[in-house]
Amino acid sequence: MTTSLEALAAWVDDVAALTRPDRIHWCTGSDAEYAEMVRRMEAEGTLTALNQDTYPNCYLHLSDPSDVARVEHLTYVCTRTEADAGPNNHWMAPDEAHAKIDALFEGAMRGRTLYVIPYCMGPLDSPLARCGVEITDSPYVVVNMKLMTRMGDAALERIEREGHFVKGLHSTGDLDPNRRFIMHFPEELSIKSIGSGYGGNALLGKKCHALRIASYQAREEGWLAEHMLIVGIESPAGETHYIACALPSACGKTNLAMLIPPESLPGWKIWTLGDDIAWLHPRDDGRLHAINPESGYFGVVPGTNARTNRNAFDMITHDAIFTNVARTATNEPWWEDKKEGEPAIDWQGRPYDPASGPAAHPNSRFTVGAKNNPVYTSLSEAPEGVPLSAIVFGGRRKELAPLVYQARDWRHGVLVGAGVGSETTAANIGEVGIVRRDPMAMKPFCGYNFADYWAHWLSFESRLSNPPGIFHINWFRQDKDGRFIWPGFGENLRVLRWIIDRTEDRIGAHETPIGYLPHAEDIDMQGLDIDSDVMRALTSIDESQWQAEMDAIEAYFDTFGDRVPAALRDELAAVKNGLSNVAAKAS
Ligand code: OXD
Ligand code: MN
């Protein structure tokens, strides 16, 4: 036994009896252990060193071609009653789910090593952090968890002190998509995942624990686990505001979290606290505080270049793991839109041939520790987190949603979040580019019934005397030829400034039925060449399109029946009313 915590030792024994590994290794989290794991994977051929002169300590992993993204259709929330999981989740009864998946785990680790990874989501000394233990047979998971979480001895110490932890059992199994399941048991605070080695399916601290299980735990304990980046924005005068922003997968959260201010806005600084997950807690000051439970990034690689995200581009030149990118003839990693070099070998290890599709998989990823980021802030380790000035929701919408708007108050803000729709991306297996409802960007990640989740969100109105403002953004508007009309990336700082000015009551806005829109002149356009027509399109709404949108949101809410909170329905009715009044006046 390598732990003083009996419950943990007993669970590891039970898992070993079921899965029959050749060896058991308790991860210490040391750098030497990481180096040894890398060496072993290189010997096995599951990790390849990239050019160590230009990309020191960088490695490439190529996954099974059928295992490149999250698999929502195989992801289950197994609560005692189906209604508790809600129509937003696939559900299976816990007994049935355990029986089904345990049968697949039987003997699954024969010939392999069972790794025990104790980890802490959040700063090790934070009362807002929560711990877990992942058991896995994948060395790739071990090295990724080392970069993404605080794992090893220090986490184990906290777990032994607290006596409880989230249990996550993972095996890559035989990678057969027909024997792949990602199951969550929120009432038992446990996860079982088999048949995939892909990040979101296999690094159980991330989506499975820090979102699905944590969202459930957060409702019981009075906080929120959200799919949000956390960023600090420092003005030239030295005033810093913290913003948490929820965007669906592959909609630019990492870029926004690491935004580089354009030269035309001198003196502004950006600090990254997190790029994917935020845990939000009401604190004694009446404000909502945020911590990032993770300590690394698992970001989408294609599209990263010196112009779109110089910080990310630089941060992945050392101590990084790449998954499913291509390689150049000089063994450097290569991806679409890198704007440098040429692919020689594609993400499946074949000589590159443009006829076989992109050289790097569209959902290829980098994994790096947060400290690689040039704009890392040590506030990421602050036990109390940072107080939020604003919460920002958003989606990928070619039309309809303006560049930015503000909700009237918290309650209306919950409607804005619950109504988010976005065009799908390659982060999940399935059709790309269709609009789907993605409330709070949590569609794939909420561990319980969305209707109860919205009620939980609404309850914060009375828990916060000084709540953050709530906003909605859309960087993805297109013209009729399919070109993006807003430049995005660093220029998004102009929108963040508007958001901060609104939370500080420094500027007015134009009131519409969907919320407050900017007066076009209040968005600083210095140094940016954008047509006034385009600016008008970005800062106005088409009422009839919005009427159709609100109908679609209402129809979506209807799928949750009477569990939808009355206050949310009232907010929806108020917006619909406002839109029909405008339409009546116009006719
Ligand atoms: C992610 C995702 O990997 O949202 O962050 O898919
Ligand atoms: Mn994500």
Coordinates of C-alpha atoms and ligand atoms in Angstrom, one line a residue:
M1 CA 0.0 0.0 0.0
T2 CA 1.4 3.4 -1.0
T3 CA -1.1 5.6 0.7
S4 CA -2.3 6.0 4.2
L5 CA -5.9 6.5 2.9
E6 CA -7.6 3.2 3.1
A7 CA -10.4 4.1 0.8
L8 CA -7.9 4.9 -1.9
A9 CA -5.8 1.8 -1.4
A10 CA -8.9 -0.4 -1.5
W11 CA -10.1 1.2 -4.7
V12 CA -6.7 0.7 -6.4
D13 CA -6.8 -2.9 -5.3
D14 CA -10.3 -3.4 -6.6
V15 CA -9.4 -1.9 -10.0
A16 CA -6.2 -4.0 -10.2
A17 CA -8.3 -7.1 -9.5
L18 CA -10.6 -6.2 -12.3
T19 CA -8.2 -4.9 -14.9
R20 CA -5.2 -7.3 -14.2
P21 CA -2.2 -4.9 -14.9
D22 CA 1.3 -6.3 -14.8
R23 CA 2.5 -3.4 -12.6
I24 CA 1.2 -0.6 -10.5
H25 CA 3.0 2.8 -10.5
W26 CA 2.0 5.6 -8.1
C27 CA 2.9 8.9 -9.8
T28 CA 5.0 11.3 -7.8
G29 CA 4.7 14.2 -10.3
S30 CA 8.4 14.7 -10.3
D31 CA 10.3 16.1 -13.4
A32 CA 12.4 12.9 -13.3
E33 CA 9.3 10.8 -13.6
Y34 CA 8.1 12.8 -16.6
A35 CA 11.5 12.4 -18.3
E36 CA 11.4 8.7 -17.6
M37 CA 7.8 8.4 -19.0
V38 CA 8.9 10.3 -22.2
R39 CA 11.9 8.0 -22.6
R40 CA 9.7 4.9 -22.3
M41 CA 7.1 6.2 -24.8
E42 CA 9.8 7.0 -27.2
A43 CA 11.1 3.5 -26.9
E44 CA 7.6 2.1 -27.4
G45 CA 7.1 4.4 -30.4
T46 CA 4.1 6.3 -29.0
L47 CA 6.0 9.6 -28.7
T48 CA 8.5 11.0 -31.1
A49 CA 11.0 13.7 -30.3
L50 CA 10.6 16.7 -32.6
N51 CA 13.6 18.9 -33.7
Q52 CA 15.3 19.4 -30.3
D53 CA 17.3 22.4 -31.6
T54 CA 14.3 24.5 -32.6
Y55 CA 11.7 22.8 -30.4
P56 CA 13.5 21.7 -27.3
N57 CA 11.7 19.1 -25.2
C58 CA 8.8 18.9 -27.7
Y59 CA 7.3 15.6 -28.7
L60 CA 4.7 14.4 -31.1
H61 CA 2.0 11.8 -30.4
L62 CA -0.1 10.4 -33.3
S63 CA -3.4 8.9 -32.1
D64 CA -5.4 6.2 -33.7
P65 CA -7.2 7.9 -36.6
S66 CA -10.6 7.0 -35.2
D67 CA -9.7 8.7 -31.9
V68 CA -9.2 12.4 -32.5
A69 CA -12.0 14.2 -30.6
R70 CA -14.5 14.1 -27.8
V71 CA -17.3 11.6 -28.4
E72 CA -20.5 13.2 -27.1
H73 CA -22.7 10.3 -28.4
L74 CA -20.7 7.9 -26.2
T75 CA -20.6 10.2 -23.2
Y76 CA -23.2 9.4 -20.4
V77 CA -24.4 11.0 -17.2
C78 CA -25.6 8.1 -15.0
T79 CA -27.8 9.6 -12.3
R80 CA -30.4 7.5 -10.4
T81 CA -33.2 9.1 -12.4
E82 CA -33.1 10.0 -16.0
A83 CA -34.8 13.4 -15.3
D84 CA -31.8 14.4 -13.1
A85 CA -29.4 14.0 -16.1
G86 CA -31.9 15.9 -18.3
P87 CA -32.5 16.0 -22.0
N88 CA -29.1 17.7 -22.4
N89 CA -27.3 14.4 -21.5
H90 CA -27.2 10.8 -22.7
W91 CA -28.3 8.8 -19.7
M92 CA -27.9 5.2 -18.5
A93 CA -29.1 3.8 -15.1
P94 CA -26.0 3.5 -12.8
D95 CA -26.2 -0.3 -12.3
E96 CA -26.5 -0.9 -16.0
A97 CA -23.7 1.5 -16.8
H98 CA -21.4 0.0 -14.2
A99 CA -22.1 -3.5 -15.5
K100 CA -21.6 -2.6 -19.1
I101 CA -18.3 -0.7 -18.6
D102 CA -16.9 -3.0 -16.0
A103 CA -17.2 -5.9 -18.4
L104 CA -15.0 -3.9 -20.8
F105 CA -12.5 -3.2 -18.1
E106 CA -12.1 -6.8 -17.2
G107 CA -8.5 -7.8 -18.0
A108 CA -8.1 -4.5 -20.0
M109 CA -4.7 -3.7 -18.4
R110 CA -3.1 -7.1 -18.9
G111 CA 0.5 -6.6 -20.1
R112 CA 0.3 -2.9 -19.1
T113 CA 1.2 -0.7 -16.2
L114 CA -1.6 0.8 -14.0
Y115 CA -0.7 4.3 -13.2
V116 CA -2.3 6.0 -10.1
I117 CA -2.4 9.8 -10.6
P118 CA -3.5 11.9 -7.6
Y119 CA -4.2 15.4 -8.7
C120 CA -5.6 18.7 -7.4
M121 CA -7.8 20.9 -9.5
G122 CA -7.0 24.4 -8.4
P123 CA -4.1 25.8 -6.3
L124 CA -2.9 23.2 -3.8
D125 CA -3.6 25.5 -0.9
S126 CA -6.9 26.9 -2.1
P127 CA -10.2 26.2 -0.2
L128 CA -11.9 26.4 -3.7
A129 CA -9.8 23.6 -5.2
R130 CA -11.0 20.0 -5.3
C131 CA -9.0 16.8 -5.7
G132 CA -9.3 13.6 -7.6
V133 CA -7.4 10.4 -8.5
E134 CA -7.2 9.1 -12.0
I135 CA -6.2 5.5 -12.6
T136 CA -5.1 4.9 -16.2
D137 CA -3.0 2.5 -18.3
S138 CA -1.9 5.3 -20.7
P139 CA 1.5 6.9 -20.3
Y140 CA 0.3 9.6 -22.7
V141 CA -2.4 10.5 -20.1
V142 CA 0.3 10.6 -17.3
V143 CA 2.5 13.1 -19.2
N144 CA -0.5 15.2 -20.2
M145 CA -1.9 15.2 -16.7
K146 CA 1.6 16.4 -15.4
L147 CA 1.4 19.4 -17.8
M148 CA -2.3 20.1 -17.2
T149 CA -2.8 19.6 -13.4
R150 CA -1.1 19.8 -10.1
M151 CA -0.4 16.1 -9.8
G152 CA 1.6 13.7 -7.7
D153 CA 2.9 13.7 -4.1
A154 CA 1.6 17.1 -3.1
A155 CA -1.9 16.4 -4.3
L156 CA -1.8 13.0 -2.6
E157 CA -1.0 14.7 0.7
R158 CA -4.0 16.9 0.5
I159 CA -6.2 13.9 -0.5
E160 CA -5.0 11.9 2.5
R161 CA -5.7 14.9 4.7
E162 CA -9.2 15.5 3.3
G163 CA -10.1 11.8 3.0
H164 CA -12.2 12.2 -0.1
F165 CA -11.5 12.5 -3.8
V166 CA -13.2 12.1 -7.2
K167 CA -12.5 8.7 -8.6
G168 CA -11.6 8.4 -12.3
L169 CA -10.9 5.1 -14.0
H170 CA -9.5 5.1 -17.5
S171 CA -8.2 2.6 -19.9
T172 CA -7.5 3.0 -23.6
G173 CA -8.9 -0.5 -24.0
D174 CA -8.6 -1.7 -27.6
L175 CA -9.6 1.7 -29.1
D176 CA -12.5 0.1 -30.8
P177 CA -15.2 2.8 -31.2
N178 CA -17.8 0.1 -30.5
R179 CA -16.3 -0.5 -27.1
R180 CA -15.8 3.2 -26.2
F181 CA -17.7 4.8 -23.4
I182 CA -17.2 7.9 -21.1
M183 CA -19.5 7.4 -18.1
H184 CA -20.1 9.8 -15.2
F185 CA -21.7 9.0 -11.9
P186 CA -22.1 12.4 -10.3
E187 CA -23.9 11.0 -7.2
E188 CA -20.9 8.8 -6.6
L189 CA -18.4 11.5 -7.7
S190 CA -16.8 9.0 -10.1
I191 CA -16.0 8.6 -13.7
K192 CA -15.2 5.5 -15.9
S193 CA -13.8 6.0 -19.4
I194 CA -12.6 3.3 -21.8
G195 CA -11.6 2.9 -25.4
S196 CA -10.2 6.4 -26.1
G197 CA -6.9 8.1 -25.5
Y198 CA -8.1 11.6 -26.7
G199 CA -7.7 14.5 -24.2
G200 CA -11.3 15.3 -23.3
N201 CA -12.1 11.6 -23.1
A202 CA -9.0 10.5 -21.3
L203 CA -7.5 13.3 -19.2
L204 CA -10.2 12.9 -16.6
G205 CA -9.3 15.9 -14.6
K206 CA -10.4 18.2 -17.4
K207 CA -13.9 17.9 -18.9
C208 CA -15.0 14.8 -16.9
H209 CA -14.1 16.0 -13.4
A210 CA -13.6 19.8 -13.6
L211 CA -16.9 20.3 -15.6
R212 CA -19.3 17.4 -15.5
I213 CA -18.7 16.1 -12.0
A214 CA -17.7 19.5 -10.6
S215 CA -20.9 21.2 -12.0
Y216 CA -22.9 18.7 -10.0
Q217 CA -20.8 19.1 -6.9
A218 CA -20.9 22.9 -7.3
R219 CA -24.7 22.9 -7.2
E220 CA -24.7 21.0 -3.9
E221 CA -22.0 23.3 -2.5
G222 CA -23.2 26.7 -3.8
W223 CA -20.7 27.5 -6.6
L224 CA -20.4 27.2 -10.4
A225 CA -18.1 25.0 -12.6
E226 CA -18.0 26.6 -16.0
H227 CA -16.5 26.3 -19.5
M228 CA -14.8 29.7 -19.3
L229 CA -11.5 31.3 -19.8
I230 CA -10.3 33.8 -17.2
V231 CA -8.3 36.9 -18.3
G232 CA -7.0 40.0 -16.6
I233 CA -7.0 43.3 -18.5
E234 CA -4.7 46.0 -17.3
S235 CA -5.3 49.5 -18.6
P236 CA -2.4 52.0 -19.2
A237 CA -3.4 53.6 -15.9
G238 CA -2.7 50.3 -14.1
E239 CA -6.4 49.4 -13.4
T240 CA -6.9 45.6 -13.8
H241 CA -10.3 43.9 -14.4
Y242 CA -10.9 40.2 -14.5
I243 CA -13.3 38.7 -17.0
A244 CA -14.5 35.1 -17.4
C245 CA -15.7 34.2 -20.8
A246 CA -17.7 31.1 -22.0
L247 CA -17.3 30.2 -25.6
P248 CA -18.0 26.8 -27.2
S249 CA -15.1 24.5 -28.1
A250 CA -12.7 25.8 -30.7
C251 CA -14.2 29.3 -30.8
G252 CA -11.0 31.1 -29.7
K253 CA -11.0 30.9 -25.9
T254 CA -7.2 30.3 -25.9
N255 CA -6.6 33.2 -28.2
L256 CA -8.8 35.5 -26.2
A257 CA -7.2 34.4 -22.9
M258 CA -3.8 35.3 -24.4
L259 CA -4.8 38.3 -26.4
I260 CA -2.0 40.6 -27.7
P261 CA -3.0 44.2 -27.6
P262 CA -2.6 45.9 -31.1
E263 CA 0.0 48.5 -31.5
S264 CA -2.7 51.2 -31.9
L265 CA -3.7 50.6 -28.3
P266 CA -0.4 51.2 -26.4
G267 CA 0.0 50.5 -22.7
W268 CA -2.7 47.8 -22.4
K269 CA -1.6 44.5 -20.9
I270 CA -3.3 41.1 -20.8
W271 CA -2.8 38.4 -18.1
T272 CA -4.0 34.9 -18.7
L273 CA -5.4 33.0 -15.7
G274 CA -7.0 30.2 -17.7
D275 CA -8.2 29.3 -21.2
D276 CA -10.9 26.6 -20.7
I277 CA -12.4 26.1 -17.3
A278 CA -13.3 28.4 -14.4
W279 CA -14.7 27.6 -11.0
L280 CA -16.7 30.5 -9.7
H281 CA -17.4 31.1 -6.0
P282 CA -19.3 33.8 -4.2
R283 CA -17.0 35.3 -1.5
D284 CA -17.5 37.5 1.5
D285 CA -17.0 40.7 -0.5
G286 CA -20.3 40.0 -2.3
R287 CA -18.4 39.4 -5.5
L288 CA -18.0 36.3 -7.7
H289 CA -14.3 35.0 -7.6
A290 CA -12.8 32.7 -10.2
I291 CA -10.1 30.1 -10.1
N292 CA -8.7 28.1 -12.9
P293 CA -8.7 24.4 -11.8
E294 CA -6.2 23.5 -14.5
S295 CA -2.5 24.4 -14.7
G296 CA -1.8 23.9 -18.4
Y297 CA -3.4 24.3 -21.8
F298 CA -4.7 21.7 -24.2
G299 CA -5.3 24.0 -27.2
V300 CA -6.3 23.6 -30.8
V301 CA -3.1 24.0 -33.0
P302 CA -4.3 24.8 -36.5
G303 CA -4.6 28.5 -37.1
T304 CA -1.9 29.4 -34.5
N305 CA 0.7 31.7 -36.0
A306 CA 2.7 34.8 -35.2
R307 CA -0.1 37.1 -36.2
T308 CA -3.1 35.3 -34.7
N309 CA -1.5 34.5 -31.3
R310 CA 2.2 35.3 -30.9
N311 CA 2.1 34.2 -27.3
A312 CA 0.7 30.8 -28.1
F313 CA 3.0 30.5 -31.1
D314 CA 6.0 31.1 -28.8
M315 CA 4.8 29.1 -25.9
I316 CA 4.6 25.9 -27.9
T317 CA 8.2 26.1 -29.1
H318 CA 9.5 24.3 -26.0
D319 CA 8.4 21.8 -23.4
A320 CA 5.2 20.9 -25.3
I321 CA 3.4 17.8 -26.5
F322 CA 1.8 17.9 -29.9
T323 CA -1.0 15.5 -30.8
N324 CA -1.9 14.8 -34.4
V325 CA 0.0 17.6 -36.1
A326 CA 2.1 17.1 -39.3
R327 CA 5.9 17.3 -39.5
T328 CA 8.3 19.2 -41.8
A329 CA 11.3 17.6 -43.5
T330 CA 13.4 19.0 -40.6
N331 CA 11.2 17.4 -38.0
E332 CA 9.5 20.5 -36.8
P333 CA 5.7 20.4 -36.1
W334 CA 3.6 21.8 -38.9
W335 CA -0.1 22.7 -39.1
E336 CA -2.5 24.6 -41.4
D337 CA -2.0 28.3 -41.2
K338 CA 1.3 28.1 -39.4
K339 CA 2.6 30.4 -42.1
E340 CA 6.1 28.8 -41.9
G341 CA 7.6 25.7 -43.4
E342 CA 6.0 22.9 -45.4
P343 CA 4.5 19.6 -44.3
A344 CA 6.4 16.5 -45.2
I345 CA 4.6 13.9 -43.1
D346 CA 0.9 14.2 -42.2
W347 CA -0.9 13.6 -38.9
Q348 CA -1.3 9.9 -39.8
G349 CA 2.4 9.5 -40.3
R350 CA 2.1 9.3 -44.1
P351 CA 4.1 11.3 -46.7
Y352 CA 2.0 14.5 -47.1
D353 CA -0.4 14.4 -50.1
P354 CA -2.8 17.4 -50.4
A355 CA -5.3 15.0 -51.9
S356 CA -5.6 13.2 -48.5
G357 CA -6.9 16.2 -46.7
P358 CA -5.2 18.6 -44.2
A359 CA -1.7 17.8 -43.1
A360 CA -2.6 18.4 -39.4
H361 CA -5.9 17.1 -38.0
P362 CA -8.3 20.1 -37.6
N363 CA -8.6 19.2 -33.9
S364 CA -4.9 18.6 -33.4
R365 CA -3.7 19.9 -30.1
F366 CA -0.8 21.2 -28.0
T367 CA -0.3 20.5 -24.3
V368 CA 1.8 22.9 -22.3
G369 CA 2.2 24.0 -18.7
A370 CA 0.6 27.4 -18.0
K371 CA 4.0 28.8 -17.0
N372 CA 5.1 28.5 -20.7
N373 CA 2.8 31.4 -21.5
P374 CA 4.6 34.7 -21.7
V375 CA 1.6 36.5 -20.1
Y376 CA 1.2 33.9 -17.2
T377 CA 0.3 35.6 -13.9
S378 CA 1.2 34.2 -10.5
L379 CA -2.4 35.1 -9.6
S380 CA -3.2 31.8 -11.1
E381 CA -2.0 30.4 -7.8
A382 CA -4.0 32.8 -5.6
P383 CA -6.0 30.6 -3.2
E384 CA -9.0 33.1 -3.2
G385 CA -9.0 33.5 -7.0
V386 CA -9.7 36.8 -8.7
P387 CA -12.9 38.9 -8.4
L388 CA -14.8 39.1 -11.7
S389 CA -16.0 42.4 -13.2
A390 CA -17.8 40.6 -16.1
I391 CA -19.0 37.3 -17.4
V392 CA -19.1 37.0 -21.1
F393 CA -21.0 34.5 -23.2
G394 CA -20.6 34.0 -26.9
G395 CA -20.9 31.8 -29.9
R396 CA -20.0 31.4 -33.4
R397 CA -22.8 33.0 -35.5
K398 CA -22.4 34.1 -39.1
E399 CA -25.4 36.4 -38.7
L400 CA -27.9 37.6 -36.0
A401 CA -25.7 38.2 -32.9
P402 CA -24.1 41.7 -32.8
L403 CA -20.4 42.1 -31.9
V404 CA -21.3 42.7 -28.3
Y405 CA -24.3 43.4 -26.1
Q406 CA -25.0 43.6 -22.4
A407 CA -27.7 42.0 -20.4
R408 CA -29.9 44.3 -18.3
D409 CA -29.2 42.5 -15.0
W410 CA -28.2 39.1 -13.6
R411 CA -31.6 37.4 -14.4
H412 CA -31.6 38.6 -18.0
G413 CA -28.0 37.6 -18.2
V414 CA -28.9 34.0 -17.3
L415 CA -31.4 34.1 -20.2
V416 CA -28.6 35.4 -22.5
G417 CA -26.3 32.5 -21.4
A418 CA -29.1 29.9 -21.6
G419 CA -30.0 31.0 -25.1
V420 CA -26.5 30.7 -26.6
G421 CA -26.4 29.0 -30.0
S422 CA -23.3 28.3 -31.9
E423 CA -22.1 26.7 -35.1
T424 CA -20.4 23.4 -34.4
T425 CA -16.6 22.8 -34.7
A426 CA -14.2 19.9 -35.1
A427 CA -13.7 19.6 -31.3
N428 CA -16.4 17.0 -31.2
I429 CA -17.0 14.1 -33.7
G430 CA -20.0 15.0 -35.8
E431 CA -21.2 17.5 -38.4
V432 CA -19.3 20.8 -38.4
G433 CA -21.0 24.2 -39.0
I434 CA -24.6 23.7 -38.0
V435 CA -26.2 25.9 -35.3
R436 CA -26.9 24.1 -32.1
R437 CA -28.0 25.4 -28.7
D438 CA -25.1 25.5 -26.4
P439 CA -26.2 27.1 -23.1
M440 CA -23.3 28.8 -21.3
A441 CA -21.1 26.8 -23.8
M442 CA -21.9 23.9 -21.4
K443 CA -24.0 21.6 -23.7
P444 CA -21.4 18.8 -23.7
F445 CA -20.3 19.4 -20.1
C446 CA -23.1 20.0 -17.7
G447 CA -23.4 17.0 -15.4
Y448 CA -27.1 17.4 -14.6
N449 CA -30.4 18.7 -16.0
F450 CA -29.9 22.1 -17.7
A451 CA -33.2 23.3 -16.3
D452 CA -31.9 22.7 -12.7
Y453 CA -28.6 24.3 -13.8
W454 CA -30.4 27.5 -14.9
A455 CA -32.2 27.6 -11.6
H456 CA -28.9 27.3 -9.9
W457 CA -27.5 30.2 -12.0
L458 CA -30.5 32.3 -11.1
S459 CA -29.9 31.7 -7.4
F460 CA -26.7 33.7 -7.5
E461 CA -28.8 36.9 -7.8
S462 CA -29.4 36.7 -4.1
R463 CA -25.9 35.4 -3.2
L464 CA -24.0 38.3 -4.7
S465 CA -24.3 41.9 -3.5
N466 CA -21.9 43.0 -6.2
P467 CA -22.5 40.7 -9.2
P468 CA -20.4 40.9 -12.4
G469 CA -22.1 42.4 -15.5
I470 CA -23.2 39.8 -18.1
F471 CA -22.4 40.3 -21.8
H472 CA -22.6 38.4 -25.1
I473 CA -20.0 38.6 -27.9
N474 CA -19.7 37.3 -31.4
W475 CA -16.4 37.6 -33.3
F476 CA -17.7 35.5 -36.2
R477 CA -20.1 37.6 -38.3
Q478 CA -19.7 37.2 -42.0
D479 CA -20.7 39.1 -45.1
K480 CA -22.7 37.6 -47.9
D481 CA -19.5 36.2 -49.5
G482 CA -18.6 34.3 -46.3
R483 CA -15.8 36.7 -45.2
F484 CA -15.5 37.6 -41.6
I485 CA -16.4 41.3 -41.1
W486 CA -14.7 41.8 -37.7
P487 CA -10.9 41.4 -37.6
G488 CA -10.9 39.6 -34.2
F489 CA -7.8 38.5 -32.4
G490 CA -5.9 41.5 -30.8
E491 CA -8.6 43.9 -32.0
N492 CA -11.1 42.2 -29.6
L493 CA -9.5 44.3 -26.9
R494 CA -11.6 47.2 -28.2
V495 CA -14.7 45.2 -27.3
L496 CA -13.3 44.2 -23.9
R497 CA -12.7 47.9 -23.2
W498 CA -16.3 48.7 -23.9
I499 CA -17.3 45.9 -21.5
I500 CA -15.1 47.2 -18.8
D501 CA -16.3 50.8 -19.3
R502 CA -19.9 49.6 -19.0
T503 CA -19.2 47.7 -15.8
E504 CA -17.6 50.9 -14.4
D505 CA -20.6 53.0 -15.6
R506 CA -18.3 55.2 -17.6
I507 CA -20.4 55.1 -20.9
G508 CA -23.9 54.9 -22.0
A509 CA -25.5 52.4 -24.4
H510 CA -28.4 51.9 -26.7
E511 CA -31.2 50.0 -25.1
T512 CA -32.9 47.3 -27.3
P513 CA -35.2 44.4 -26.4
I514 CA -32.2 42.0 -26.3
G515 CA -30.1 44.2 -24.1
Y516 CA -27.7 47.2 -24.3
L517 CA -25.8 47.6 -27.5
P518 CA -22.8 49.9 -28.0
H519 CA -23.1 53.3 -29.6
A520 CA -20.8 52.7 -32.5
E521 CA -18.6 55.7 -31.5
D522 CA -18.0 54.2 -28.0
I523 CA -15.9 51.4 -29.4
D524 CA -12.4 52.8 -29.9
M525 CA -11.7 52.4 -33.6
Q526 CA -8.3 54.2 -33.7
G527 CA -5.9 52.6 -36.1
L528 CA -8.6 50.2 -37.5
D529 CA -10.0 50.6 -41.0
I530 CA -13.6 49.4 -40.8
D531 CA -16.4 50.8 -42.9
S532 CA -19.1 52.7 -40.9
D533 CA -21.7 50.4 -42.6
V534 CA -19.9 47.3 -41.3
M535 CA -19.7 48.9 -37.8
R536 CA -23.4 49.7 -38.0
A537 CA -24.2 46.0 -38.9
L538 CA -22.0 44.9 -36.0
T539 CA -23.8 47.1 -33.5
S540 CA -27.4 46.7 -34.4
I541 CA -30.0 44.0 -34.5
D542 CA -32.5 42.7 -37.0
E543 CA -35.7 42.4 -35.0
S544 CA -37.4 39.8 -37.2
Q545 CA -34.3 37.5 -37.1
W546 CA -34.3 38.0 -33.3
Q547 CA -38.0 37.1 -33.1
A548 CA -37.2 33.8 -34.9
E549 CA -34.2 33.3 -32.5
M550 CA -36.3 33.8 -29.4
D551 CA -38.9 31.3 -30.8
A552 CA -36.1 28.8 -31.3
I553 CA -34.9 29.4 -27.7
E554 CA -38.4 29.0 -26.4
A555 CA -38.9 25.7 -28.4
Y556 CA -35.5 24.5 -26.9
F557 CA -36.6 25.4 -23.4
D558 CA -39.9 23.5 -24.0
T559 CA -37.8 20.3 -24.4
F560 CA -37.0 20.7 -20.6
G561 CA -40.7 20.9 -19.7
D562 CA -41.8 22.3 -16.4
R563 CA -38.4 22.1 -14.8
V564 CA -37.5 25.3 -16.6
P565 CA -37.5 28.1 -13.9
A566 CA -40.5 30.4 -14.2
A567 CA -38.1 33.4 -13.9
L568 CA -36.3 32.3 -17.0
R569 CA -39.6 32.0 -18.9
D570 CA -40.6 35.4 -17.7
E571 CA -37.3 36.9 -19.0
L572 CA -37.9 35.3 -22.3
A573 CA -41.5 36.6 -22.5
A574 CA -40.2 40.1 -21.7
V575 CA -37.7 40.0 -24.6
K576 CA -40.3 38.6 -27.0
N577 CA -42.7 41.3 -25.9
G578 CA -40.1 44.0 -26.5
L579 CA -39.4 42.7 -30.0
S580 CA -43.1 42.6 -31.0
N581 CA -43.5 46.2 -29.7
V582 CA -40.7 47.3 -31.9
A583 CA -42.1 45.4 -34.9
A584 CA -45.6 46.9 -34.2
K585 CA -44.2 50.4 -34.1
A586 CA -42.3 49.9 -37.3
S587 CA -45.3 48.7 -39.3
Ligands
OXD1 C1 -11.6 21.4 -25.2 C2 -13.0 21.4 -25.8 O1 -10.8 20.6 -25.5 O2 -13.8 22.2 -25.4 O3 -11.4 22.4 -24.5 O4 -13.3 20.5 -26.6
MN2 MN -13.1 23.5 -23.9

